[in-house]
Coordinates of C-alpha atoms and ligand atoms in Angstrom, one line a residue:
Chain A
M1 CA -9.6 3.5 37.1
F2 CA -8.1 2.2 33.9
V3 CA -9.2 4.4 30.4
K4 CA -10.2 2.4 27.3
Q5 CA -7.4 3.6 24.8
L6 CA -7.9 3.1 20.9
T7 CA -4.2 2.0 18.9
I8 CA -4.3 2.4 15.6
F9 CA -2.0 1.4 12.9
V10 CA -1.0 3.8 10.2
E11 CA 0.9 2.8 7.4
N12 CA 3.3 5.3 6.3
K13 CA 1.1 6.5 3.6
F14 CA 0.2 10.0 2.6
G15 CA -3.6 11.0 4.2
R16 CA -3.7 7.9 6.4
I17 CA -4.4 10.2 9.5
A18 CA -6.6 12.5 7.8
D19 CA -8.8 9.8 6.6
I20 CA -8.5 8.0 10.4
L21 CA -9.5 11.5 11.7
D22 CA -12.4 12.1 8.8
I23 CA -14.0 8.8 9.9
L24 CA -14.5 9.5 14.0
G25 CA -15.3 13.4 12.8
K26 CA -18.1 12.1 10.7
N27 CA -19.1 9.7 13.0
H28 CA -19.1 12.6 16.0
I29 CA -16.5 10.9 18.0
D30 CA -14.7 13.2 20.2
I31 CA -11.1 13.1 20.3
R32 CA -10.1 13.6 24.0
A33 CA -6.4 12.7 23.7
L34 CA -4.1 12.0 21.1
S35 CA -0.4 10.8 20.5
I36 CA 1.1 9.1 17.6
A37 CA 4.2 7.1 17.8
D38 CA 6.0 7.3 14.6
T39 CA 8.5 4.4 13.5
S40 CA 10.6 4.6 10.1
E41 CA 7.9 2.1 8.4
Y42 CA 4.8 2.9 10.0
G43 CA 2.7 5.0 12.9
L44 CA 1.0 3.9 15.9
M45 CA -1.8 6.0 16.6
R46 CA -2.7 5.9 20.6
M47 CA -6.1 7.7 21.6
I48 CA -8.6 8.0 24.2
V49 CA -12.5 9.0 22.5
S50 CA -15.5 9.3 23.8
D51 CA -17.0 6.1 22.5
P52 CA -14.3 3.8 22.2
S53 CA -16.1 0.9 21.5
A54 CA -18.0 2.7 18.6
A55 CA -15.3 4.1 17.2
K56 CA -13.3 0.6 16.9
T57 CA -16.2 -0.8 15.0
L58 CA -16.2 1.9 12.7
L59 CA -12.8 2.2 12.3
R60 CA -12.9 -1.7 11.4
E61 CA -15.1 -1.5 9.1
A62 CA -12.4 0.8 6.9
G63 CA -10.4 -1.8 7.0
I64 CA -8.1 -0.1 9.9
I65 CA -6.4 -2.3 12.1
V66 CA -7.1 -1.4 16.0
K67 CA -7.5 -3.1 18.9
I68 CA -8.6 -1.4 22.3
T69 CA -6.1 -1.5 25.6
D70 CA -6.1 0.2 29.2
A71 CA -4.3 3.1 29.8
I72 CA -3.9 5.2 33.5
A73 CA -5.6 8.7 32.8
V74 CA -4.0 10.8 35.7
P75 CA -5.4 14.8 36.4
L76 CA -2.7 17.0 36.7
D77 CA -2.2 19.8 39.0
H78 CA -2.3 23.6 37.3
T79 CA 0.9 24.0 39.7
P80 CA 4.8 23.8 38.6
G81 CA 6.2 19.9 39.4
G82 CA 2.8 18.5 38.9
L83 CA 4.0 15.9 36.0
S84 CA 7.3 15.4 38.0
R85 CA 5.6 14.5 41.0
I86 CA 3.5 11.9 39.7
M87 CA 7.0 10.8 38.1
E88 CA 8.8 10.1 41.4
I89 CA 6.0 8.4 42.7
L90 CA 5.9 5.8 40.1
R91 CA 10.1 5.8 40.6
G92 CA 9.9 5.5 44.0
G93 CA 7.5 2.2 43.5
G94 CA 10.1 0.5 40.9
I95 CA 7.2 1.3 37.8
S96 CA 8.7 2.3 34.8
V97 CA 6.6 4.4 32.5
S98 CA 6.1 2.5 29.0
Y99 CA 4.9 5.8 27.1
L100 CA 2.3 8.9 28.2
Y101 CA 1.3 11.6 26.7
A102 CA -0.5 14.9 28.1
F103 CA -3.8 16.1 27.1
V104 CA -5.8 19.9 28.2
G105 CA -8.9 20.2 28.3
M106 CA -9.7 16.4 27.9
Y107 CA -11.8 16.9 31.1
G108 CA -13.2 20.5 31.2
N109 CA -9.9 22.4 31.3
D110 CA -7.4 20.0 33.5
A111 CA -4.8 19.4 32.1
V112 CA -4.6 15.2 32.1
V113 CA -1.4 12.4 31.5
V114 CA -2.4 9.2 29.3
L115 CA 0.4 6.8 30.8
K116 CA 1.2 3.1 30.4
T117 CA 3.5 1.3 32.9
D118 CA 4.9 -2.2 33.3
K119 CA 2.5 -2.8 36.3
P120 CA -0.5 -1.1 35.6
E121 CA -2.5 -2.7 38.7
E122 CA 0.3 -1.2 41.0
T123 CA 0.3 1.9 39.4
V124 CA -3.4 3.0 40.0
T125 CA -3.0 1.6 44.0
L126 CA 0.2 3.4 44.4
L127 CA -1.4 6.7 42.6
S128 CA -4.1 6.5 45.0
Q129 CA -2.8 6.1 47.6
N130 CA -0.7 9.5 47.1
G131 CA -3.9 11.3 46.8
I132 CA -4.3 10.6 42.8
T133 CA -6.9 9.1 41.3
P134 CA -6.8 7.9 38.0
L135 CA -9.9 9.0 35.6
G136 CA -12.3 6.5 33.8
N137 CA -13.7 6.8 30.9
V138 CA -16.3 9.9 30.5
Chain B
M1 CA 41.0 -29.9 -22.3
I2 CA 39.1 -32.9 -22.2
Y3 CA 40.0 -34.8 -18.7
N4 CA 38.3 -37.9 -19.1
P5 CA 38.4 -39.0 -23.2
Q6 CA 37.4 -42.6 -22.4
I7 CA 34.3 -41.5 -20.6
E8 CA 33.7 -38.1 -21.8
Q9 CA 34.0 -39.4 -25.7
M10 CA 32.4 -42.5 -25.1
P11 CA 31.0 -43.6 -28.5
R12 CA 26.9 -43.4 -27.5
D13 CA 26.1 -47.3 -27.7
E14 CA 28.7 -48.2 -25.3
L15 CA 27.7 -45.4 -23.0
K16 CA 24.2 -46.6 -23.3
K17 CA 25.5 -50.3 -22.3
L18 CA 27.2 -48.9 -19.6
Q19 CA 24.1 -46.8 -18.6
S20 CA 22.1 -50.1 -18.5
A21 CA 24.2 -52.4 -16.6
L22 CA 24.8 -49.3 -13.8
L23 CA 21.0 -48.9 -13.5
I24 CA 20.1 -52.4 -13.3
K25 CA 22.4 -52.6 -10.6
Q26 CA 21.7 -49.7 -8.9
V27 CA 17.7 -50.2 -8.4
E28 CA 18.3 -53.9 -7.3
R29 CA 20.6 -52.2 -4.4
M30 CA 18.1 -49.4 -3.7
Y31 CA 15.3 -52.0 -3.8
E32 CA 16.9 -54.4 -1.3
R33 CA 17.8 -51.4 0.7
V34 CA 15.6 -48.2 0.6
E35 CA 12.4 -48.4 1.9
C36 CA 10.5 -45.8 0.4
F37 CA 11.8 -46.8 -3.1
R38 CA 10.8 -50.5 -2.4
N39 CA 7.2 -49.3 -1.6
R40 CA 6.7 -47.1 -4.6
M41 CA 8.2 -49.7 -6.5
D42 CA 5.5 -52.7 -5.0
L43 CA 2.8 -50.2 -5.2
N44 CA 3.5 -49.7 -9.0
G45 CA 3.7 -53.7 -9.5
V46 CA 7.0 -53.2 -10.4
K47 CA 10.2 -55.5 -9.8
P48 CA 13.8 -54.9 -10.1
S49 CA 13.7 -57.7 -12.8
H50 CA 11.9 -55.7 -15.1
I51 CA 14.6 -53.3 -15.4
K52 CA 16.7 -54.5 -18.4
S53 CA 18.4 -51.2 -20.0
I54 CA 18.0 -47.7 -19.9
D55 CA 15.2 -47.7 -22.1
D56 CA 12.7 -49.2 -19.2
L57 CA 13.5 -46.3 -17.2
H58 CA 10.5 -44.6 -17.8
L59 CA 9.1 -47.7 -15.8
L60 CA 10.6 -46.9 -12.5
P61 CA 8.6 -44.4 -9.8
F62 CA 9.9 -40.4 -9.5
S63 CA 11.1 -39.5 -6.4
Y64 CA 11.0 -35.8 -4.7
K65 CA 12.3 -33.3 -2.6
K66 CA 9.5 -34.0 -0.5
D67 CA 10.9 -37.1 0.3
L68 CA 14.0 -35.6 2.0
R69 CA 11.6 -34.1 4.8
D70 CA 9.6 -37.3 5.4
Y71 CA 12.5 -39.4 5.8
Y72 CA 15.3 -36.8 7.7
P73 CA 17.6 -37.5 8.2
Y74 CA 18.8 -40.6 7.0
G75 CA 16.3 -42.8 5.9
L76 CA 16.8 -42.6 2.1
F77 CA 20.4 -43.8 2.7
A78 CA 21.5 -46.5 0.9
E79 CA 24.7 -47.4 2.8
P80 CA 25.5 -47.8 6.6
M81 CA 26.5 -44.9 8.5
E82 CA 30.1 -46.2 9.0
N83 CA 30.4 -45.8 5.0
I84 CA 29.4 -42.4 4.9
V85 CA 32.3 -39.8 4.9
R86 CA 30.7 -36.5 4.4
L87 CA 27.0 -35.0 4.7
H88 CA 25.8 -31.6 3.1
A89 CA 22.6 -30.1 3.7
S90 CA 20.3 -27.4 2.2
S91 CA 17.1 -26.1 3.1
G92 CA 13.8 -28.0 2.4
T93 CA 10.4 -26.8 1.2
T94 CA 9.9 -25.9 4.8
G95 CA 11.7 -24.7 7.9
K96 CA 13.1 -28.1 8.0
Q97 CA 17.2 -29.1 6.2
I98 CA 17.3 -31.8 4.2
V99 CA 20.3 -33.2 4.3
V100 CA 22.4 -35.6 2.2
G101 CA 25.4 -38.1 2.5
Y102 CA 28.6 -39.9 0.2
T103 CA 30.6 -42.6 0.5
R104 CA 34.3 -42.3 -0.2
N105 CA 33.6 -43.6 -4.0
D106 CA 30.7 -40.7 -4.4
L107 CA 32.8 -37.9 -3.3
D108 CA 35.7 -39.7 -6.0
N109 CA 33.0 -39.3 -8.5
W110 CA 32.2 -35.9 -7.6
S111 CA 35.3 -34.8 -7.6
G112 CA 36.0 -36.6 -11.1
T113 CA 32.9 -34.2 -12.5
I114 CA 34.5 -31.2 -11.6
A115 CA 37.8 -32.2 -12.5
R116 CA 36.1 -32.9 -15.9
S117 CA 33.9 -29.2 -15.6
L118 CA 37.2 -27.3 -14.3
S119 CA 38.8 -28.9 -17.9
A120 CA 36.5 -28.0 -20.2
A121 CA 36.8 -24.6 -18.7
G122 CA 40.4 -24.4 -19.6
A123 CA 42.2 -25.7 -16.3
D124 CA 44.9 -27.4 -15.3
K125 CA 47.7 -27.6 -13.1
N126 CA 49.1 -24.7 -14.1
T127 CA 45.6 -22.7 -12.8
F128 CA 46.0 -20.6 -9.4
L129 CA 42.0 -21.3 -9.2
Q130 CA 40.0 -18.3 -6.8
N131 CA 37.3 -20.7 -5.4
A132 CA 34.8 -18.1 -3.7
F133 CA 32.1 -20.4 -3.6
G134 CA 30.8 -20.7 0.0
Y135 CA 32.5 -23.6 2.3
G136 CA 30.2 -25.3 4.3
F137 CA 27.3 -27.6 4.3
F138 CA 26.8 -25.6 0.7
T139 CA 27.8 -27.8 -2.1
G140 CA 29.5 -25.4 -3.6
G141 CA 32.8 -24.6 -1.7
L142 CA 34.0 -28.4 -1.1
G143 CA 32.6 -29.4 -4.6
I144 CA 34.9 -27.4 -6.7
H145 CA 37.7 -27.4 -3.8
D146 CA 38.3 -31.7 -4.5
G147 CA 38.1 -31.3 -8.1
A148 CA 40.4 -28.8 -7.9
T149 CA 42.9 -31.0 -6.4
K150 CA 42.3 -33.3 -8.4
I151 CA 43.5 -31.5 -11.3
G152 CA 46.9 -30.5 -9.2
A153 CA 45.4 -26.8 -9.8
T154 CA 46.9 -23.9 -7.5
L155 CA 43.8 -23.9 -4.8
I156 CA 43.1 -20.5 -3.4
P157 CA 39.6 -21.6 -0.8
I158 CA 39.2 -18.0 0.0
A159 CA 35.3 -19.0 0.2
A160 CA 32.3 -16.4 -0.6
G161 CA 32.5 -13.0 0.1
N162 CA 34.4 -10.1 1.4
T163 CA 35.3 -8.5 -1.7
Q164 CA 38.3 -6.3 -0.6
R165 CA 40.1 -9.8 0.2
Q166 CA 38.7 -11.4 -3.0
I167 CA 40.3 -8.6 -5.1
T168 CA 43.6 -8.1 -3.1
T169 CA 43.9 -12.0 -3.2
M170 CA 43.0 -12.0 -7.1
V171 CA 46.2 -9.6 -7.7
D172 CA 48.7 -10.6 -5.3
F173 CA 48.1 -14.3 -5.9
G174 CA 47.6 -14.2 -9.4
S175 CA 44.5 -15.8 -10.0
T176 CA 43.6 -17.4 -13.3
M177 CA 40.1 -18.7 -12.8
I178 CA 37.3 -18.0 -10.5
T179 CA 34.7 -19.7 -9.1
C180 CA 31.4 -18.2 -7.6
T181 CA 27.8 -17.1 -8.2
P182 CA 27.4 -15.2 -11.0
S183 CA 25.5 -12.4 -9.5
Y184 CA 28.8 -12.1 -7.1
A185 CA 31.3 -12.6 -10.3
M186 CA 29.1 -9.0 -11.4
Y187 CA 29.5 -7.8 -8.2
L188 CA 33.2 -8.4 -8.1
A189 CA 33.7 -7.2 -12.4
E190 CA 32.4 -3.5 -11.0
A191 CA 34.2 -3.6 -7.5
I192 CA 37.3 -4.4 -10.1
E193 CA 36.7 -1.6 -12.1
E194 CA 35.8 0.9 -9.0
M195 CA 39.3 0.3 -7.8
G196 CA 40.9 0.6 -10.9
V197 CA 42.7 -3.0 -10.8
R198 CA 41.7 -4.3 -13.7
D199 CA 44.9 -4.4 -15.2
K200 CA 46.3 -6.1 -12.3
I201 CA 44.7 -9.3 -12.5
K202 CA 45.1 -12.1 -15.0
L203 CA 42.1 -14.0 -14.7
K204 CA 40.9 -15.9 -18.0
A205 CA 37.6 -17.9 -17.0
G206 CA 35.5 -18.1 -14.5
I207 CA 33.2 -21.1 -13.7
F208 CA 29.7 -19.4 -12.3
G209 CA 26.2 -21.7 -10.9
A210 CA 24.2 -22.0 -8.3
E211 CA 22.0 -19.5 -9.5
P212 CA 20.0 -18.6 -12.7
W213 CA 21.6 -16.2 -15.3
S214 CA 21.5 -15.3 -18.7
E215 CA 23.2 -14.8 -21.7
D216 CA 23.5 -11.3 -21.3
M217 CA 25.0 -11.5 -17.9
R218 CA 27.4 -13.8 -19.1
H219 CA 28.3 -11.3 -22.0
A220 CA 28.3 -8.6 -19.5
I221 CA 30.8 -11.0 -17.2
E222 CA 33.0 -11.4 -19.9
S223 CA 33.6 -7.7 -20.8
K224 CA 33.8 -6.7 -17.4
L225 CA 36.6 -8.8 -16.2
G226 CA 37.8 -9.9 -19.8
I227 CA 37.3 -13.9 -19.7
K228 CA 35.4 -16.3 -20.7
A229 CA 32.3 -17.0 -18.0
Y230 CA 31.2 -20.8 -17.8
D231 CA 28.0 -22.1 -16.5
I232 CA 27.8 -25.5 -14.0
Y233 CA 24.9 -27.3 -13.3
G234 CA 24.2 -29.2 -9.8
L235 CA 22.4 -29.6 -6.8
S236 CA 23.0 -31.7 -3.6
E237 CA 19.9 -34.1 -4.1
I238 CA 21.8 -35.6 -7.3
Q239 CA 25.7 -34.7 -5.8
G240 CA 26.1 -30.6 -6.2
P241 CA 28.4 -28.9 -8.6
G242 CA 29.2 -30.9 -11.9
V243 CA 25.9 -33.0 -12.9
A244 CA 26.4 -30.8 -16.2
Y245 CA 29.3 -28.6 -17.4
E246 CA 30.0 -26.2 -20.3
C247 CA 32.8 -27.2 -22.4
E248 CA 34.7 -24.1 -24.5
Y249 CA 32.0 -23.9 -26.9
Q250 CA 29.8 -22.7 -24.2
C251 CA 26.5 -24.4 -26.1
G252 CA 24.6 -26.1 -23.3
M253 CA 26.4 -27.8 -20.5
H254 CA 27.3 -31.5 -20.8
I255 CA 25.8 -33.9 -18.5
C256 CA 28.0 -36.4 -17.2
E257 CA 26.0 -39.4 -18.9
D258 CA 27.9 -42.1 -17.0
L259 CA 26.4 -41.3 -13.7
F260 CA 23.8 -39.1 -14.3
V261 CA 20.5 -39.7 -16.7
A262 CA 18.5 -36.9 -17.4
E263 CA 14.9 -37.3 -18.7
I264 CA 12.8 -34.6 -19.2
I265 CA 8.8 -34.8 -18.2
D266 CA 5.7 -33.2 -18.5
P267 CA 5.3 -31.8 -14.9
D268 CA 2.1 -31.9 -15.0
T269 CA 1.4 -35.5 -16.3
G270 CA 4.7 -37.1 -15.5
E271 CA 4.8 -38.3 -19.2
V272 CA 8.1 -38.7 -21.0
L273 CA 8.7 -36.2 -23.8
P274 CA 10.1 -36.7 -27.0
E275 CA 13.9 -35.7 -27.7
G276 CA 14.3 -31.6 -27.4
S277 CA 11.0 -31.2 -26.1
T278 CA 10.8 -28.3 -22.9
G279 CA 9.5 -30.0 -19.7
E280 CA 11.0 -30.4 -16.0
L281 CA 14.3 -32.2 -15.7
V282 CA 14.6 -35.4 -14.0
F283 CA 17.9 -37.3 -13.0
T284 CA 18.5 -40.4 -11.8
T285 CA 22.0 -41.4 -10.2
L286 CA 23.5 -44.6 -11.6
A287 CA 26.6 -45.1 -9.3
K288 CA 25.9 -43.3 -6.0
E289 CA 26.1 -45.3 -3.6
G290 CA 25.3 -43.0 -0.3
F291 CA 22.2 -41.3 -1.5
P292 CA 21.1 -42.6 -4.6
V293 CA 17.8 -41.4 -6.3
I294 CA 15.6 -42.7 -8.8
R295 CA 14.0 -40.2 -11.7
Y296 CA 14.2 -37.3 -9.1
R297 CA 11.9 -34.5 -10.1
T298 CA 14.3 -31.1 -10.0
R299 CA 11.7 -29.0 -10.7
D300 CA 14.1 -27.3 -12.8
I301 CA 12.2 -26.7 -16.6
C302 CA 14.6 -27.2 -19.5
S303 CA 15.5 -28.7 -22.6
L304 CA 18.1 -31.3 -23.6
I305 CA 20.5 -31.1 -26.6
Y306 CA 21.0 -34.2 -28.5
E307 CA 23.3 -33.3 -31.7
P308 CA 26.7 -34.5 -31.2
C309 CA 29.0 -31.0 -29.5
R310 CA 32.2 -29.8 -31.8
C311 CA 34.1 -30.2 -29.0
G312 CA 34.1 -34.2 -29.2
R313 CA 32.4 -34.7 -25.7
T314 CA 29.8 -37.4 -26.4
H315 CA 27.7 -37.0 -23.4
I316 CA 24.1 -34.8 -24.4
R317 CA 23.8 -31.2 -23.0
M318 CA 21.0 -29.5 -21.1
N319 CA 20.2 -25.9 -21.9
K320 CA 20.3 -23.5 -18.7
P321 CA 17.5 -23.8 -16.9
T322 CA 14.2 -21.3 -17.7
G323 CA 12.1 -21.5 -15.0
R324 CA 10.7 -23.7 -12.0
S325 CA 7.6 -26.4 -12.2
D326 CA 7.5 -25.4 -8.3
D327 CA 7.3 -21.8 -6.9
M328 CA 10.6 -22.2 -5.5
L329 CA 12.8 -19.0 -5.8
I330 CA 16.9 -19.1 -5.9
I331 CA 18.0 -15.4 -3.9
R332 CA 21.4 -15.1 -3.1
G333 CA 22.2 -18.4 -4.3
V334 CA 19.6 -19.8 -1.8
N335 CA 16.6 -21.9 -2.5
V336 CA 13.4 -20.2 -0.8
F337 CA 10.2 -21.6 -0.6
P338 CA 7.2 -19.4 0.3
S339 CA 6.5 -22.3 2.3
Q340 CA 9.0 -21.3 4.6
I341 CA 7.7 -18.0 5.2
E342 CA 4.2 -18.7 5.7
E343 CA 5.6 -21.5 8.4
V344 CA 7.6 -18.8 9.7
L345 CA 4.6 -16.4 10.1
L346 CA 2.3 -19.0 11.4
K347 CA 4.4 -19.5 14.1
V348 CA 5.4 -16.1 14.8
G349 CA 1.1 -15.0 14.3
G350 CA 0.2 -17.2 16.9
D351 CA -1.2 -20.0 14.2
I352 CA -2.6 -17.2 11.8
T353 CA -1.1 -16.9 8.7
P354 CA -1.1 -12.9 7.5
N355 CA -1.3 -12.1 4.3
Y356 CA 2.3 -11.7 3.1
Q357 CA 4.0 -11.0 -0.3
I358 CA 7.9 -11.7 -1.2
I359 CA 9.5 -9.0 -3.1
V360 CA 12.9 -10.0 -4.8
D361 CA 15.0 -7.8 -7.0
R362 CA 18.2 -7.0 -8.0
V363 CA 19.9 -4.1 -7.0
N364 CA 23.6 -3.6 -7.5
N365 CA 24.0 -7.4 -9.1
T366 CA 22.7 -8.2 -5.3
D367 CA 19.6 -9.2 -4.6
T368 CA 17.0 -7.4 -2.4
F369 CA 14.3 -9.7 -0.5
D370 CA 11.8 -7.8 1.1
I371 CA 8.6 -9.9 2.5
N372 CA 5.3 -7.4 2.9
V373 CA 3.0 -8.4 6.0
E374 CA -0.2 -7.6 6.0
M375 CA -1.0 -6.1 9.8
S376 CA -3.2 -7.9 11.8
D377 CA -5.1 -7.8 15.0
A378 CA -2.8 -10.6 16.3
F379 CA 0.2 -8.5 15.6
L380 CA -0.8 -4.8 16.6
H381 CA 0.4 -3.6 20.2
D382 CA -0.2 -0.5 21.9
E383 CA 4.1 -0.3 22.4
V384 CA 6.2 0.5 19.4
R385 CA 8.6 -1.8 21.3
S386 CA 6.3 -4.8 21.3
I387 CA 5.7 -4.5 17.3
E388 CA 9.4 -4.3 16.8
R389 CA 10.1 -6.9 18.7
L390 CA 7.7 -9.1 16.7
E391 CA 9.1 -7.7 13.6
K392 CA 12.4 -8.8 14.8
S393 CA 11.8 -11.9 16.2
I394 CA 9.8 -12.7 12.2
V395 CA 13.6 -11.4 10.6
D396 CA 15.5 -13.7 13.1
E397 CA 13.3 -16.5 12.5
L398 CA 13.5 -16.3 8.8
R399 CA 17.5 -16.0 8.9
S400 CA 17.9 -19.1 10.8
V401 CA 15.2 -21.1 8.5
L402 CA 16.9 -19.6 5.0
G403 CA 19.8 -19.0 6.0
I404 CA 20.1 -15.6 4.6
G405 CA 18.9 -11.7 5.8
V406 CA 15.4 -10.3 4.8
K407 CA 13.3 -7.1 5.2
V408 CA 10.3 -7.3 7.1
H409 CA 7.8 -4.1 6.1
L410 CA 4.1 -4.2 8.1
V411 CA 1.5 -2.7 5.5
N412 CA -2.0 -2.2 5.5
P413 CA -4.2 -4.8 5.5
K414 CA -5.7 -5.4 2.0
S415 CA -2.9 -3.5 0.7
I416 CA -1.8 -6.6 -0.8
T417 CA -2.5 -7.4 -4.3
R418 CA -4.8 -9.9 -5.1
S419 CA -6.2 -11.4 -8.1
E420 CA -8.9 -13.6 -8.2
G421 CA -9.3 -13.2 -4.6
K422 CA -6.0 -14.8 -4.2
A423 CA -3.1 -12.7 -2.8
K424 CA 0.0 -13.0 -5.2
R425 CA 2.8 -14.6 -3.3
V426 CA 5.7 -13.7 -4.9
I427 CA 6.6 -10.7 -7.2
D428 CA 10.2 -11.2 -8.7
N429 CA 11.4 -7.9 -10.5
R430 CA 14.7 -9.0 -11.3
K431 CA 16.0 -9.0 -14.8
I432 CA 18.0 -11.7 -15.1
Ligands
ZN1 ZN1 31.0 -29.4 -25.9

């Protein structure tokens, strides 16, 4: 019901993101979804990958600070208003979203939204009750 | 002008007699009243009766800044609290502040030394003295304040900060002397230039202290403001400003030797060094009642000048301290120890001290203070706001411990320069 998400600290330094992607690419780790949150001083890279724990080990060995956290991945209907319906459900349940990022083609051709809320367990239950089943790692 | 000729020009043999008599009394008194001192004397097998003159000073045990923390708050006071009329506090080597106390006589002696300092810089009852040192726990503001009142100068207790108001006041009230930190004097000088009011100010002299400054800085302040810039020395553990001050010849600071005895020691061995050597400055307070100290290790590195001064004062002079025998930094006039920063990071980081580096610089005559903290698992979070909250808590905690603002930057692990495997903790780029 949760997906394992990597969070990576990215110092504002030329070529830093390229370095990280290079390590993952060389080791055949597939990136399913990716987002970067940037501040004036540093960035946070969040990603869903094919093998989170292998990725974590590899990045760590390269001196990169990385953490695995749980996120919720929800498939989206290919119909207009798909994401907005999910947001409505969460709002109805009094759940706030900390961040989200969407990706097409994460699982086949469907769109998927990765999100983090203030009440992860409740979010999963609430979505399931509404016929939306969060995805796990594949 | 010499404020107290009888004392300031006392022949040296007479001065020595006075010092001896005061030391004997002080040691007896402290042995009786200050447990920490008594224990150290006993440990060294020294009795008050062994002290027969000022020449026996070297027999006495040292005291340290750490003592003020160990016996916090009043454990080193030599008078009951009912006789203490003032407390001053400053930052210690760790998060905890340190406190010193003064009796009425202590305040009187203190203002006497400030009166000497102000007079030596040319102040008298016709002087309009703009006191731009910080007021409050810091000894600068109130120290100068009482001394100015003693000589009858017209005191303008404006306190530190608010440059616009400083300059307006200087122009409108006709200030002829200013007291503040040297870096603030530079800052003011430039602001005066920018505002184009240099010809409207009447300043003739300034007394600057509480942070290190160089001869170059003195010349810059003097030429920019068209004044004479005098140095003053002091620390709250000894008294505050006025422990030593410059005369019109500006060739080292005369130590108020009737109240404070200076020694220069080797900071590693504790040996007293021969006259004229450079080493750690150590002070003994001869007449302090509330918070007396014997052989207090200031950690300031300097030398003493024994040659008579052309001004006629007989008290020896100390050169400007050139450094420290510990890792203390003076940033914006505030004492900062790396150990204080470590303590905060430890507290915030959940018992792991991350690698950090302090970077100090001086931009537009103001010290900048930045701390790079290496990112670690303990600090990483998938939400930016959580990391920001953590950064803010470090900044807030440091501000409350140190009393000055600091910028914190999270950097990549292993990015802080190391030499011989040890991270270089402090980078001080200031050219003073
Ligand atoms: Zn002199």
